[in-house]
Amino acid sequence: MIIYKKVDDISKFLTRHRVSGKTIGLVPTMGALHDGHISLIRAGKKADDLTVCSIFVNPTQFNDKNDFEKYPITLETDIALLNDAGCDVLFLPSVDEVYPENSVLQQYDLGILELVLEGKYRPGHFQGVCQVVHRLLDIIQPTNLFLGQKDYQQCMVIQKLIELKSIDTALVICPTVREGSGLAMSSRNMRLSDNGRDAAVAICDSLVFIKQNINLKSIEALKKHVSEKLLTTGFTQIDYVEICNANTLESLNHYNPQIPTVVLIAAFIDGVRLIDNMLIS
Ligand code: AMP
């Protein structure tokens, strides 16, 4: 695996491959890699001639300074995992490479996507995500961009970015990889205590519960039941338990099997904010 830190160097390298007809897959990450990230690298390797992983903890997407400062950094292990997975290129830029002096940060018209769920609870987060992904797409110019369903709303935001800016890249959404317990893999899980990690399974259990009972109870009753359950299993704060139209993220009051539906949860345990989601139709 070749490691590049400078935009000019990786651009030159990728241009050489692009002109010789090679396709490029990009897997953007913030590091502290786990099997969820590696599943995206594998998808990239299947689809494209060259797989590029970026590791960059993007300051502009953190609305909580504490969360940014505590974000885990495990670079040596990350490099070993990427080597094992057969990743071709690692892009490891500094903040100055991604956001050079004098560059003006754009604002993106994300509509309702920025106002609901993560958008509501993390103001400015999706503007930061768009700023970094737009810049990475500009630098790498990938054929395919691989993202995880784990960050469902983020996938919708990036699809919107691609459309807004008429970017010639296809978005590939890969399934959420879970621990044997059902807990969605996340870099933030590293910050959980042993007890917290055990208790955090309640998020996945809640998604499954809603999926199994969607025809039996009202949406209101399901949300109430699950919220109470999470609070009794160790979660200290629930940002949302929502059942939404999977195409628009509008909140649903009644379940209609004709409407693609997604359940999304964000909640705190051990002071760590976890998110997860499940499609139910
Ligand atoms: P992050 O490093 O958390 O910004 O994530 C980088 C990419 O990995 C994003 O597209 C995430 O959606 C994806 N990802 C994170 N966790 C998982 C998981 N458990 N399964 C699949 N993809 C994931």
Coordinates of C-alpha atoms and ligand atoms in Angstrom, one line a residue:
M1 CA 0.0 0.0 0.0
I2 CA 1.3 3.4 -0.9
I3 CA 0.8 6.2 1.6
Y4 CA 0.3 9.8 0.3
K5 CA 0.1 12.9 2.6
K6 CA 0.1 15.6 -0.1
V7 CA -2.7 16.4 -2.5
D8 CA -0.3 17.1 -5.4
D9 CA 1.4 13.7 -5.0
I10 CA -1.8 11.6 -4.9
S11 CA -3.3 13.6 -7.7
K12 CA -0.4 12.9 -10.0
F13 CA -0.4 9.2 -9.1
L14 CA -4.2 8.8 -9.7
T15 CA -4.2 10.8 -12.9
R16 CA -1.6 8.3 -14.3
H17 CA -4.0 5.4 -13.5
R18 CA -7.1 7.2 -14.7
V19 CA -5.6 8.0 -18.1
S20 CA -4.7 4.3 -18.5
G21 CA -8.4 3.5 -18.0
K22 CA -8.3 2.2 -14.4
T23 CA -11.4 2.7 -12.2
I24 CA -10.9 4.1 -8.7
G25 CA -12.9 3.4 -5.5
L26 CA -12.8 5.7 -2.5
V27 CA -13.5 4.8 1.1
P28 CA -13.4 7.9 3.2
T29 CA -12.9 7.3 7.0
M30 CA -11.8 9.0 10.2
G31 CA -9.6 6.1 11.2
A32 CA -9.8 3.9 14.2
L33 CA -10.7 1.3 11.7
H34 CA -12.8 -1.9 12.3
D35 CA -14.4 -4.6 10.3
G36 CA -17.2 -2.2 9.2
H37 CA -14.6 0.0 7.4
I38 CA -12.8 -3.0 6.1
S39 CA -16.0 -4.3 4.5
L40 CA -16.1 -1.1 2.5
I41 CA -12.4 -1.7 1.3
R42 CA -13.4 -5.2 0.3
A43 CA -16.4 -3.8 -1.7
G44 CA -14.0 -1.3 -3.3
K45 CA -11.6 -4.0 -4.3
K46 CA -14.4 -6.1 -5.9
A47 CA -15.7 -3.2 -7.9
D48 CA -12.6 -1.1 -8.9
D49 CA -9.1 -1.5 -10.2
L50 CA -7.6 0.7 -7.4
T51 CA -8.9 1.2 -3.9
V52 CA -8.1 4.4 -2.0
C53 CA -8.9 4.8 1.7
S54 CA -8.6 8.2 3.3
I55 CA -8.1 8.8 7.0
F56 CA -8.8 12.3 8.1
V57 CA -10.5 13.4 11.4
N58 CA -12.4 16.3 9.9
P59 CA -12.6 19.2 12.4
T60 CA -15.5 20.9 10.5
Q61 CA -18.0 18.1 11.1
F62 CA -17.7 18.1 14.9
N63 CA -20.2 20.3 16.6
D64 CA -19.0 19.0 20.0
K65 CA -15.3 20.0 20.7
N66 CA -15.1 17.3 23.4
D67 CA -16.2 14.6 20.8
F68 CA -13.5 15.8 18.4
E69 CA -10.7 15.8 21.1
K70 CA -11.7 12.3 22.3
Y71 CA -11.9 10.8 18.8
P72 CA -9.8 7.7 18.9
I73 CA -6.6 7.6 16.8
T74 CA -5.0 4.2 16.1
L75 CA -2.9 4.9 13.0
E76 CA -0.4 2.0 13.2
T77 CA -3.2 -0.6 13.6
D78 CA -5.2 1.1 10.8
I79 CA -2.3 0.8 8.4
A80 CA -1.8 -2.9 9.3
L81 CA -5.5 -3.6 8.7
L82 CA -5.5 -1.8 5.4
N83 CA -2.4 -3.7 4.3
D84 CA -4.1 -7.0 5.2
A85 CA -7.2 -6.0 3.3
G86 CA -5.2 -5.3 0.2
C87 CA -6.0 -1.6 0.1
D88 CA -3.9 0.1 -2.7
V89 CA -3.5 3.6 -1.5
L90 CA -3.9 5.4 1.9
F91 CA -4.5 9.2 1.8
L92 CA -3.5 10.7 5.0
P93 CA -3.7 14.5 4.6
S94 CA -3.1 17.2 7.2
V95 CA -5.8 19.8 7.9
D96 CA -3.9 22.3 5.8
E97 CA -3.9 20.0 2.8
V98 CA -7.6 19.5 3.0
Y99 CA -8.4 23.1 3.9
P100 CA -5.6 25.3 2.4
E101 CA -5.3 28.8 3.7
N102 CA -7.5 31.2 1.7
S103 CA -9.9 28.4 0.7
V104 CA -13.5 29.4 1.3
L105 CA -15.8 26.8 2.9
Q106 CA -18.9 26.3 0.8
Q107 CA -22.5 26.0 2.2
Y108 CA -24.7 23.3 0.7
D109 CA -28.4 23.5 0.3
L110 CA -29.4 20.2 1.9
G111 CA -33.0 21.0 2.6
I112 CA -34.9 18.9 5.2
L113 CA -31.9 16.5 5.5
E114 CA -30.1 19.1 7.5
L115 CA -33.1 19.9 9.8
V116 CA -34.0 16.4 11.1
L117 CA -32.4 13.7 13.1
E118 CA -28.6 14.1 13.1
G119 CA -29.1 17.5 11.4
K120 CA -31.2 18.7 14.3
Y121 CA -29.0 17.3 17.1
R122 CA -25.7 18.1 15.5
P123 CA -26.1 21.6 13.9
G124 CA -23.5 22.2 11.2
H125 CA -22.4 18.5 11.1
F126 CA -23.6 17.8 7.6
Q127 CA -22.2 21.0 6.2
G128 CA -18.8 19.8 7.6
V129 CA -19.4 16.3 6.1
C130 CA -20.1 17.9 2.7
Q131 CA -17.1 20.1 2.9
V132 CA -14.7 17.3 3.5
V133 CA -16.3 14.7 1.1
H134 CA -16.6 17.3 -1.7
R135 CA -12.9 18.1 -1.3
L136 CA -12.0 14.4 -1.3
L137 CA -14.1 13.8 -4.4
D138 CA -12.3 16.7 -6.1
I139 CA -8.9 15.3 -5.2
I140 CA -9.5 11.6 -5.8
Q141 CA -12.1 11.8 -8.6
P142 CA -13.3 8.3 -7.9
T143 CA -15.5 6.1 -10.1
N144 CA -17.3 4.8 -7.0
L145 CA -17.6 6.1 -3.5
F146 CA -18.2 3.5 -0.7
L147 CA -20.2 4.5 2.3
G148 CA -21.8 2.5 5.1
Q149 CA -25.5 2.2 5.8
K150 CA -24.6 2.6 9.5
D151 CA -24.7 6.4 8.8
Y152 CA -28.0 6.3 6.9
Q153 CA -28.6 10.0 6.8
Q154 CA -25.0 10.7 5.8
C155 CA -25.5 8.5 2.7
M156 CA -28.6 10.6 1.8
V157 CA -26.7 13.8 2.3
I158 CA -23.8 12.7 0.1
Q159 CA -26.2 11.5 -2.6
K160 CA -27.7 15.0 -2.5
L161 CA -24.1 16.5 -2.7
I162 CA -23.3 14.4 -5.7
E163 CA -26.5 15.6 -7.4
L164 CA -26.1 19.3 -6.4
K165 CA -22.6 19.5 -7.8
S166 CA -23.2 17.1 -10.7
I167 CA -20.3 14.9 -9.6
D168 CA -19.4 12.0 -11.9
T169 CA -19.1 9.4 -9.1
A170 CA -21.5 6.6 -8.2
L171 CA -22.5 6.1 -4.5
V172 CA -22.3 2.5 -3.3
I173 CA -24.0 1.9 0.1
C174 CA -22.7 -1.1 2.0
P175 CA -24.6 -3.0 4.8
T176 CA -23.9 -2.3 8.5
V177 CA -21.4 -4.7 10.0
R178 CA -22.3 -5.8 13.5
E179 CA -20.6 -7.5 16.4
G180 CA -21.9 -11.1 17.2
S181 CA -24.1 -9.4 19.8
G182 CA -25.8 -7.2 17.2
L183 CA -24.0 -4.0 18.3
A184 CA -23.2 -2.0 15.2
M185 CA -19.4 -1.6 14.9
S186 CA -18.2 2.0 15.5
S187 CA -14.9 3.6 16.3
R188 CA -16.7 5.2 19.2
N189 CA -17.4 1.7 20.8
M190 CA -13.7 1.9 21.9
R191 CA -14.7 4.5 24.4
L192 CA -17.3 2.2 26.1
S193 CA -16.7 0.4 29.4
D194 CA -17.2 -3.4 29.3
N195 CA -20.7 -2.9 30.9
G196 CA -21.5 -0.1 28.5
R197 CA -20.6 -2.3 25.5
D198 CA -22.9 -5.1 26.8
A199 CA -25.7 -2.7 27.5
A200 CA -25.3 -0.9 24.1
V201 CA -26.7 -3.9 22.4
A202 CA -30.1 -2.5 23.5
I203 CA -30.0 -0.1 20.5
C204 CA -29.9 -3.0 18.0
D205 CA -32.4 -5.0 20.0
S206 CA -34.8 -2.0 19.9
L207 CA -34.5 -1.8 16.1
V208 CA -35.3 -5.4 15.8
F209 CA -38.2 -5.1 18.3
I210 CA -39.7 -2.3 16.2
K211 CA -39.2 -4.2 13.0
Q212 CA -41.0 -7.3 14.5
N213 CA -43.8 -5.3 16.0
I214 CA -44.5 -2.6 13.4
N215 CA -47.8 -4.3 12.4
L216 CA -48.9 -5.0 16.0
K217 CA -48.5 -1.6 17.8
S218 CA -48.9 2.0 16.9
I219 CA -45.7 4.0 16.0
E220 CA -46.2 6.1 19.1
A221 CA -46.4 3.1 21.4
L222 CA -43.4 1.5 19.8
K223 CA -41.3 4.7 20.2
K224 CA -42.4 5.1 23.8
H225 CA -41.7 1.4 24.7
V226 CA -38.2 1.5 23.1
S227 CA -37.3 4.8 24.7
E228 CA -38.2 3.6 28.2
K229 CA -36.4 0.3 27.6
L230 CA -33.2 2.1 26.5
L231 CA -33.3 4.3 29.6
T232 CA -33.6 1.3 31.9
T233 CA -30.7 -0.5 30.3
G234 CA -28.1 2.1 30.9
F235 CA -28.6 4.8 28.3
T236 CA -28.6 8.2 29.9
Q237 CA -30.0 10.3 27.1
I238 CA -32.0 9.6 24.0
D239 CA -31.7 12.1 21.1
Y240 CA -34.3 10.3 19.0
V241 CA -36.1 7.1 18.2
E242 CA -37.7 7.8 14.9
I243 CA -39.6 5.8 12.3
C244 CA -39.2 7.5 8.9
N245 CA -39.9 7.4 5.2
A246 CA -36.6 5.8 4.0
N247 CA -36.5 8.0 0.9
T248 CA -37.2 11.4 2.5
L249 CA -36.6 10.9 6.2
E250 CA -40.0 12.4 7.0
S251 CA -41.3 11.1 10.3
L252 CA -44.2 8.7 9.9
N253 CA -47.2 8.6 12.2
H254 CA -48.6 5.4 10.8
Y255 CA -46.9 2.4 9.3
N256 CA -47.8 1.7 5.6
P257 CA -46.0 -1.3 4.1
Q258 CA -46.2 0.5 0.7
I259 CA -43.8 3.2 2.0
P260 CA -40.1 2.2 2.4
T261 CA -39.5 2.7 6.1
V262 CA -36.4 3.1 8.2
V263 CA -36.0 3.1 12.0
L264 CA -33.2 5.3 13.4
I265 CA -31.9 5.7 16.9
A266 CA -29.4 8.0 18.5
A267 CA -28.6 7.7 22.3
F268 CA -25.9 8.2 24.8
I269 CA -24.3 5.5 27.0
D270 CA -21.1 6.0 29.1
G271 CA -21.1 9.6 27.7
V272 CA -20.7 8.2 24.2
R273 CA -23.2 9.0 21.5
L274 CA -24.2 5.9 19.4
I275 CA -26.3 5.8 16.3
D276 CA -27.9 2.9 14.4
N277 CA -30.7 2.2 12.0
M278 CA -32.6 -0.6 10.3
L279 CA -34.7 -0.7 7.1
I280 CA -38.0 -2.4 7.9
S281 CA -39.6 -2.7 4.5
Ligands
AMP1 P1 -16.2 6.9 10.0 O1 -14.8 6.5 10.1 O2 -17.0 6.6 11.3 O3 -16.4 8.3 9.5 O4 -16.8 5.9 8.9 C1 -16.3 5.8 7.6 C2 -17.2 5.0 6.8 O5 -17.4 3.7 7.3 C3 -18.6 5.6 6.7 O6 -19.1 5.5 5.4 C4 -19.4 4.8 7.7 O7 -20.8 4.7 7.4 C5 -18.8 3.4 7.5 N1 -19.0 2.6 8.6 C6 -18.8 2.9 9.9 N2 -19.2 1.9 10.7 C7 -19.7 0.9 9.9 C8 -20.2 -0.4 10.1 N3 -20.4 -0.9 11.3 N4 -20.6 -1.1 9.0 C9 -20.4 -0.6 7.8 N5 -19.9 0.6 7.5 C10 -19.5 1.4 8.6

